[in-house]
Amino acid sequence: MDRDDTTLRVLSTSDLAGLDITLADVVDTVEQAYRTLAAGQSDNPRKLTVKPADGHSVSYAMLGRDGVRNVVAIKTSYKHGLDLGREEQHYYTTLTLYDDTTGLPVAMMDCARIGSLRTPAVSALLARECAAPGASTALVIGTGTQGRLALPFLLSTLPGLDRLLLSGTHPDGIAAVRAELARHFPDRRIELVTDLRAAARDADVVVATAGGHTTAAVEADWLRRGAVSILVGHGLAPSTLHRADRVIATSEAQMRVTGTDMADPDGKLPAVDLELPVVLSGVSRARTAPDQRIFAYNSGLVVTDIALGHRFAQLAAAQGLGTEVPLWR
């Protein structure tokens, strides 16, 4: 991408919305980022967090470097109105990338679509690595941004899933989940469930993506032997973590920052058995027995945002999308 040292390509929400990218491309890009990190070629320092005492907002700052793409990036995330309903909340996230070969800026972009794709792709990778052999039933809890693409991504990594369950209460969200599945897998159908306990008992894979105000909370003893429960947002009770046979996380350090709501009464979280980058590298296996209940924590790593953001920047540049801003002139 041709750049100079005074201008910055800014990619808006609408610029990124017009880019076509396949589920397979997203999964491959995210997986490569994890493998590169496991090989010691990338850097992903612990995120910085700021949260006021009353908890009405939360902010994150994340810096990282992709050693294969030779890209350095900074991601910021700010959410306001955590004490309010979903419609009243404000959320802003940006990603700024620099080419570490030329030293020139690549792009600054809205990171919302990147996150909406990266996160379910990571859940799908966790499901692929943690699911028991012959897993056939998946349950998604929540119909927000992460819930809407959870099933298409799960089917991209676990094509053997033949029963798809959805637990949700928002009609618009439920319709959006159905629409996304129909767009990617028009021959597949969703079963909307009202008895969460019964649905969890049937599921081999549970992905909890609900918002903070949800009343859904799957308990450990609801899960069948061999099930994997993946926490993205909310919808799992702390017992699913503390009574799991194995605990897998994208990052143990980040789980200890963002997963405090899953702590026991003493404020403690159990140790993580393996991190996803190590699993994807092939050094160790997430599951060591078919009947193990596995808890997986998906907190996201900025190296995956960097890789996927850089992929979007490449696609956008090829189509001439974005606005050139003389930021340093």
Short mmCIF file of C-alpha atoms in Angstrom, two decimals:
data_model
loop_
_atom_site.label_atom_id
_atom_site.label_comp_id
_atom_site.label_asym_id
_atom_site.label_seq_id
_atom_site.Cartn_x
_atom_site.Cartn_y
_atom_site.Cartn_z
CA MET A 1 0.00 0.00 0.00
CA ASP A 2 1.46 3.30 -1.11
CA ARG A 3 1.74 5.74 1.79
CA ASP A 4 3.60 8.86 2.76
CA ASP A 5 4.53 10.12 6.19
CA THR A 6 1.95 12.92 6.46
CA THR A 7 -1.37 11.30 5.56
CA LEU A 8 -3.46 8.60 7.20
CA ARG A 9 -6.10 6.47 5.48
CA VAL A 10 -9.24 6.57 7.65
CA LEU A 11 -11.68 3.71 7.12
CA SER A 12 -15.17 4.39 8.40
CA THR A 13 -17.90 1.98 9.43
CA SER A 14 -19.47 2.25 5.97
CA ASP A 15 -16.12 1.71 4.21
CA LEU A 16 -15.58 -1.55 6.07
CA ALA A 17 -19.20 -2.66 5.71
CA GLY A 18 -18.74 -2.77 1.94
CA LEU A 19 -15.86 -5.24 2.05
CA ASP A 20 -16.57 -8.89 1.35
CA ILE A 21 -14.62 -11.43 3.34
CA THR A 22 -15.41 -15.11 3.78
CA LEU A 23 -15.76 -16.90 7.09
CA ALA A 24 -12.83 -19.12 6.09
CA ASP A 25 -10.63 -16.08 5.39
CA VAL A 26 -11.44 -14.64 8.83
CA VAL A 27 -10.77 -17.93 10.63
CA ASP A 28 -7.50 -18.49 8.75
CA THR A 29 -6.31 -14.94 9.47
CA VAL A 30 -7.12 -15.22 13.18
CA GLU A 31 -5.55 -18.67 13.47
CA GLN A 32 -2.36 -17.49 11.79
CA ALA A 33 -2.14 -14.62 14.30
CA TYR A 34 -2.33 -17.09 17.20
CA ARG A 35 0.24 -19.41 15.65
CA THR A 36 2.61 -16.51 15.06
CA LEU A 37 2.22 -15.45 18.69
CA ALA A 38 2.87 -19.00 19.91
CA ALA A 39 6.03 -19.10 17.79
CA GLY A 40 7.35 -16.01 19.58
CA GLN A 41 7.22 -13.83 16.47
CA SER A 42 4.52 -11.43 17.73
CA ASP A 43 4.00 -9.32 20.84
CA ASN A 44 0.74 -9.01 22.78
CA PRO A 45 1.25 -7.11 26.06
CA ARG A 46 -1.41 -7.12 28.73
CA LYS A 47 -4.22 -4.65 28.09
CA LEU A 48 -4.66 -1.50 30.18
CA THR A 49 -8.04 -0.93 31.79
CA VAL A 50 -9.78 2.09 33.28
CA LYS A 51 -13.14 1.78 35.02
CA PRO A 52 -14.81 4.33 37.33
CA ALA A 53 -15.88 3.29 40.81
CA ASP A 54 -19.58 3.22 39.92
CA GLY A 55 -18.92 1.01 36.88
CA HIS A 56 -20.85 3.13 34.39
CA SER A 57 -18.10 2.81 31.75
CA VAL A 58 -15.04 0.79 30.89
CA SER A 59 -12.05 1.60 28.69
CA TYR A 60 -9.23 -0.52 27.29
CA ALA A 61 -5.98 0.27 25.48
CA MET A 62 -4.11 -2.51 23.67
CA LEU A 63 -0.78 -2.42 21.86
CA GLY A 64 0.64 -5.24 19.77
CA ARG A 65 2.89 -6.30 16.92
CA ASP A 66 2.33 -8.94 14.24
CA GLY A 67 5.71 -10.40 13.37
CA VAL A 68 4.61 -12.04 10.11
CA ARG A 69 2.75 -9.06 8.69
CA ASN A 70 5.33 -6.68 10.23
CA VAL A 71 2.58 -4.42 11.53
CA VAL A 72 2.37 -2.51 14.81
CA ALA A 73 -1.04 -1.37 16.01
CA ILE A 74 -2.89 0.27 18.85
CA LYS A 75 -6.52 -0.56 19.65
CA THR A 76 -8.74 1.51 21.91
CA SER A 77 -12.12 0.51 23.28
CA TYR A 78 -14.57 2.66 25.25
CA LYS A 79 -18.04 1.63 26.40
CA HIS A 80 -20.37 3.97 28.29
CA GLY A 81 -23.69 3.25 29.95
CA LEU A 82 -23.02 -0.18 31.40
CA ASP A 83 -25.68 0.64 34.00
CA LEU A 84 -28.24 1.34 31.27
CA GLY A 85 -30.15 -0.72 28.73
CA ARG A 86 -28.49 -1.88 25.51
CA GLU A 87 -30.18 0.85 23.43
CA GLU A 88 -28.79 3.59 25.67
CA GLN A 89 -25.18 2.43 25.68
CA HIS A 90 -22.37 4.00 23.63
CA TYR A 91 -19.48 1.98 22.28
CA TYR A 92 -16.47 3.22 20.31
CA THR A 93 -13.45 1.22 19.26
CA THR A 94 -10.65 2.09 16.87
CA LEU A 95 -7.56 0.41 15.45
CA THR A 96 -4.53 2.29 14.09
CA LEU A 97 -1.92 0.31 12.13
CA TYR A 98 1.66 1.12 11.15
CA ASP A 99 3.91 -0.71 8.70
CA ASP A 100 6.96 -1.80 10.72
CA THR A 101 8.99 -2.38 7.55
CA THR A 102 8.61 1.09 6.01
CA GLY A 103 7.77 2.93 9.22
CA LEU A 104 4.72 4.50 7.57
CA PRO A 105 1.10 4.56 8.74
CA VAL A 106 -1.25 2.03 7.16
CA ALA A 107 -4.73 3.04 8.32
CA MET A 108 -6.98 4.03 11.18
CA MET A 109 -10.34 2.31 11.26
CA ASP A 110 -13.50 1.66 13.16
CA CYS A 111 -12.81 -1.66 14.86
CA ALA A 112 -16.41 -2.71 15.45
CA ARG A 113 -16.74 -4.98 12.42
CA ILE A 114 -13.32 -6.47 13.07
CA GLY A 115 -14.39 -7.37 16.59
CA SER A 116 -17.75 -8.69 15.42
CA LEU A 117 -15.91 -11.12 13.12
CA ARG A 118 -12.79 -11.86 15.14
CA THR A 119 -14.58 -12.84 18.34
CA PRO A 120 -16.92 -15.51 16.89
CA ALA A 121 -14.01 -16.80 14.82
CA VAL A 122 -12.02 -17.31 18.03
CA SER A 123 -15.01 -19.04 19.65
CA ALA A 124 -15.19 -21.32 16.61
CA LEU A 125 -11.49 -22.17 16.95
CA LEU A 126 -11.97 -22.88 20.66
CA ALA A 127 -14.93 -25.10 19.81
CA ARG A 128 -12.95 -26.97 17.16
CA GLU A 129 -10.08 -27.64 19.54
CA CYS A 130 -12.14 -28.35 22.67
CA ALA A 131 -15.24 -30.19 21.41
CA ALA A 132 -15.54 -33.89 22.09
CA PRO A 133 -15.35 -36.27 19.13
CA GLY A 134 -18.70 -36.50 17.35
CA ALA A 135 -20.08 -33.22 18.77
CA SER A 136 -23.42 -32.63 17.07
CA THR A 137 -25.42 -30.03 19.04
CA ALA A 138 -24.52 -26.38 19.63
CA LEU A 139 -26.28 -23.89 21.89
CA VAL A 140 -25.75 -20.13 21.56
CA ILE A 141 -26.92 -17.89 24.39
CA GLY A 142 -27.58 -14.29 23.38
CA THR A 143 -28.57 -12.52 20.17
CA GLY A 144 -26.42 -9.40 20.25
CA THR A 145 -23.47 -8.61 18.00
CA GLN A 146 -21.50 -11.70 19.00
CA GLY A 147 -24.47 -14.04 18.99
CA ARG A 148 -25.44 -13.21 15.42
CA LEU A 149 -22.40 -14.77 13.79
CA ALA A 150 -21.65 -17.44 16.37
CA LEU A 151 -23.46 -20.24 14.56
CA PRO A 152 -22.10 -19.56 11.04
CA PHE A 153 -18.55 -19.55 12.40
CA LEU A 154 -19.18 -22.69 14.47
CA LEU A 155 -20.39 -24.48 11.34
CA SER A 156 -17.28 -23.35 9.48
CA THR A 157 -15.00 -25.16 11.95
CA LEU A 158 -17.37 -27.93 13.09
CA PRO A 159 -19.38 -28.85 9.98
CA GLY A 160 -20.66 -31.98 11.74
CA LEU A 161 -23.00 -29.95 13.96
CA ASP A 162 -26.53 -30.94 12.97
CA ARG A 163 -28.64 -29.35 15.72
CA LEU A 164 -28.45 -25.61 16.35
CA LEU A 165 -30.09 -24.19 19.48
CA LEU A 166 -30.59 -20.52 20.33
CA SER A 167 -31.54 -18.93 23.65
CA GLY A 168 -32.59 -15.30 23.33
CA THR A 169 -35.33 -12.87 24.33
CA HIS A 170 -35.04 -9.95 21.88
CA PRO A 171 -37.21 -10.48 18.77
CA ASP A 172 -35.00 -8.29 16.58
CA GLY A 173 -31.90 -10.12 17.75
CA ILE A 174 -33.45 -13.52 17.13
CA ALA A 175 -34.44 -12.43 13.62
CA ALA A 176 -30.90 -11.17 13.01
CA VAL A 177 -29.38 -14.49 14.12
CA ARG A 178 -31.69 -16.36 11.75
CA ALA A 179 -30.86 -13.97 8.91
CA GLU A 180 -27.09 -14.38 9.35
CA LEU A 181 -27.38 -18.16 9.40
CA ALA A 182 -29.55 -18.10 6.28
CA ARG A 183 -27.02 -15.87 4.51
CA HIS A 184 -24.13 -18.25 5.12
CA PHE A 185 -25.91 -21.61 5.45
CA PRO A 186 -29.34 -21.31 3.80
CA ASP A 187 -30.13 -24.99 4.31
CA ARG A 188 -29.72 -24.90 8.11
CA ARG A 189 -32.39 -24.09 10.70
CA ILE A 190 -32.34 -22.82 14.29
CA GLU A 191 -34.37 -24.17 17.21
CA LEU A 192 -35.38 -21.37 19.58
CA VAL A 193 -35.32 -22.73 23.15
CA THR A 194 -37.15 -21.52 26.23
CA ASP A 195 -35.90 -24.12 28.71
CA LEU A 196 -32.22 -23.20 29.04
CA ARG A 197 -31.46 -26.02 31.45
CA ALA A 198 -32.79 -28.66 29.07
CA ALA A 199 -31.00 -27.08 26.12
CA ALA A 200 -27.68 -27.01 28.00
CA ARG A 201 -28.13 -30.67 28.89
CA ASP A 202 -28.44 -31.51 25.18
CA ALA A 203 -25.56 -29.36 23.93
CA ASP A 204 -22.05 -30.53 23.13
CA VAL A 205 -20.93 -26.93 22.57
CA VAL A 206 -22.30 -23.93 24.51
CA VAL A 207 -21.32 -20.41 23.47
CA ALA A 208 -22.44 -17.69 25.90
CA THR A 209 -22.55 -14.27 24.23
CA ALA A 210 -25.33 -12.53 26.18
CA GLY A 211 -25.08 -9.00 27.54
CA GLY A 212 -24.48 -8.03 31.14
CA HIS A 213 -28.18 -7.67 31.96
CA THR A 214 -29.06 -11.25 31.06
CA THR A 215 -30.73 -13.53 33.57
CA ALA A 216 -29.35 -16.59 31.77
CA ALA A 217 -26.76 -18.49 33.82
CA VAL A 218 -25.97 -22.07 32.88
CA GLU A 219 -24.73 -24.02 35.89
CA ALA A 220 -22.05 -26.73 35.80
CA ASP A 221 -24.43 -29.54 36.68
CA TRP A 222 -26.64 -28.64 33.71
CA LEU A 223 -23.87 -29.59 31.29
CA ARG A 224 -23.51 -33.05 29.84
CA ARG A 225 -20.26 -34.97 30.18
CA GLY A 226 -17.87 -34.01 27.42
CA ALA A 227 -19.42 -30.59 26.83
CA VAL A 228 -17.38 -27.47 26.16
CA SER A 229 -18.73 -24.13 27.40
CA ILE A 230 -17.24 -21.00 25.83
CA LEU A 231 -17.67 -17.66 27.56
CA VAL A 232 -17.63 -14.55 25.36
CA GLY A 233 -19.94 -12.25 27.29
CA HIS A 234 -22.42 -13.55 29.84
CA GLY A 235 -24.71 -16.55 30.22
CA LEU A 236 -22.57 -19.00 32.19
CA ALA A 237 -22.53 -19.28 35.98
CA PRO A 238 -19.12 -19.30 37.76
CA SER A 239 -19.61 -22.99 38.55
CA THR A 240 -18.97 -23.86 34.87
CA LEU A 241 -15.44 -22.51 35.33
CA HIS A 242 -14.69 -23.71 38.85
CA ARG A 243 -15.99 -27.24 38.32
CA ALA A 244 -14.54 -27.74 34.83
CA ASP A 245 -12.14 -30.61 34.23
CA ARG A 246 -10.03 -28.39 31.98
CA VAL A 247 -9.78 -24.61 31.59
CA ILE A 248 -8.62 -23.10 28.30
CA ALA A 249 -8.20 -19.36 27.71
CA THR A 250 -7.07 -17.17 24.88
CA SER A 251 -4.94 -15.47 27.55
CA GLU A 252 -4.80 -16.29 31.27
CA ALA A 253 -3.55 -12.77 32.05
CA GLN A 254 -6.48 -11.18 30.25
CA MET A 255 -8.95 -13.57 31.87
CA ARG A 256 -7.76 -12.30 35.24
CA VAL A 257 -8.44 -8.73 34.10
CA THR A 258 -11.82 -9.14 32.39
CA GLY A 259 -13.17 -12.32 33.98
CA THR A 260 -13.52 -11.17 37.58
CA ASP A 261 -17.29 -11.71 37.49
CA MET A 262 -16.53 -15.44 37.33
CA ALA A 263 -14.48 -15.42 40.56
CA ASP A 264 -15.42 -17.56 43.55
CA PRO A 265 -16.70 -16.01 46.83
CA ASP A 266 -13.07 -15.38 47.83
CA GLY A 267 -12.44 -13.45 44.61
CA LYS A 268 -10.26 -16.17 43.10
CA LEU A 269 -10.14 -17.68 39.63
CA PRO A 270 -8.77 -21.18 38.98
CA ALA A 271 -5.56 -21.71 37.06
CA VAL A 272 -5.72 -22.05 33.29
CA ASP A 273 -4.54 -25.40 31.93
CA LEU A 274 -3.65 -24.14 28.45
CA GLU A 275 -3.83 -21.02 26.34
CA LEU A 276 -5.28 -21.16 22.83
CA PRO A 277 -2.09 -20.11 20.98
CA VAL A 278 -0.28 -23.12 22.47
CA VAL A 279 -3.14 -25.42 21.49
CA LEU A 280 -3.20 -24.14 17.91
CA SER A 281 0.56 -24.54 17.66
CA GLY A 282 0.07 -28.28 18.11
CA VAL A 283 2.31 -28.52 21.17
CA SER A 284 -0.52 -29.59 23.50
CA ARG A 285 -4.13 -30.71 23.13
CA ALA A 286 -7.02 -28.92 24.80
CA ARG A 287 -8.97 -32.12 25.42
CA THR A 288 -7.26 -35.18 26.88
CA ALA A 289 -10.36 -37.34 27.48
CA PRO A 290 -13.73 -37.50 25.69
CA ASP A 291 -15.84 -37.07 28.83
CA GLN A 292 -14.09 -33.96 30.18
CA ARG A 293 -16.15 -30.83 30.72
CA ILE A 294 -14.07 -27.97 29.36
CA PHE A 295 -14.49 -24.28 30.11
CA ALA A 296 -13.02 -21.91 27.51
CA TYR A 297 -12.60 -18.17 28.02
CA ASN A 298 -12.61 -15.97 24.92
CA SER A 299 -11.23 -12.56 25.86
CA GLY A 300 -9.64 -11.71 22.52
CA LEU A 301 -6.03 -10.76 21.87
CA VAL A 302 -5.04 -7.62 20.03
CA VAL A 303 -2.78 -9.59 17.66
CA THR A 304 -5.94 -11.06 16.13
CA ASP A 305 -7.42 -7.57 15.68
CA ILE A 306 -4.16 -6.48 14.07
CA ALA A 307 -4.08 -9.35 11.61
CA LEU A 308 -7.73 -8.99 10.64
CA GLY A 309 -7.51 -5.19 10.58
CA HIS A 310 -4.51 -5.37 8.26
CA ARG A 311 -6.43 -7.77 6.03
CA PHE A 312 -9.30 -5.26 5.84
CA ALA A 313 -6.84 -2.44 5.13
CA GLN A 314 -5.43 -4.44 2.21
CA LEU A 315 -8.89 -5.09 0.79
CA ALA A 316 -9.91 -1.44 1.26
CA ALA A 317 -6.75 -0.11 -0.40
CA ALA A 318 -7.29 -2.42 -3.39
CA GLN A 319 -10.76 -0.88 -3.84
CA GLY A 320 -9.68 2.69 -3.16
CA LEU A 321 -11.86 2.96 -0.07
CA GLY A 322 -11.26 5.37 2.80
CA THR A 323 -10.44 9.02 3.26
CA GLU A 324 -6.90 10.38 3.16
CA VAL A 325 -6.44 12.74 6.09
CA PRO A 326 -3.32 14.99 6.20
CA LEU A 327 -3.02 14.38 9.92
CA TRP A 328 0.67 15.23 10.26
CA ARG A 329 0.85 18.02 7.69
#
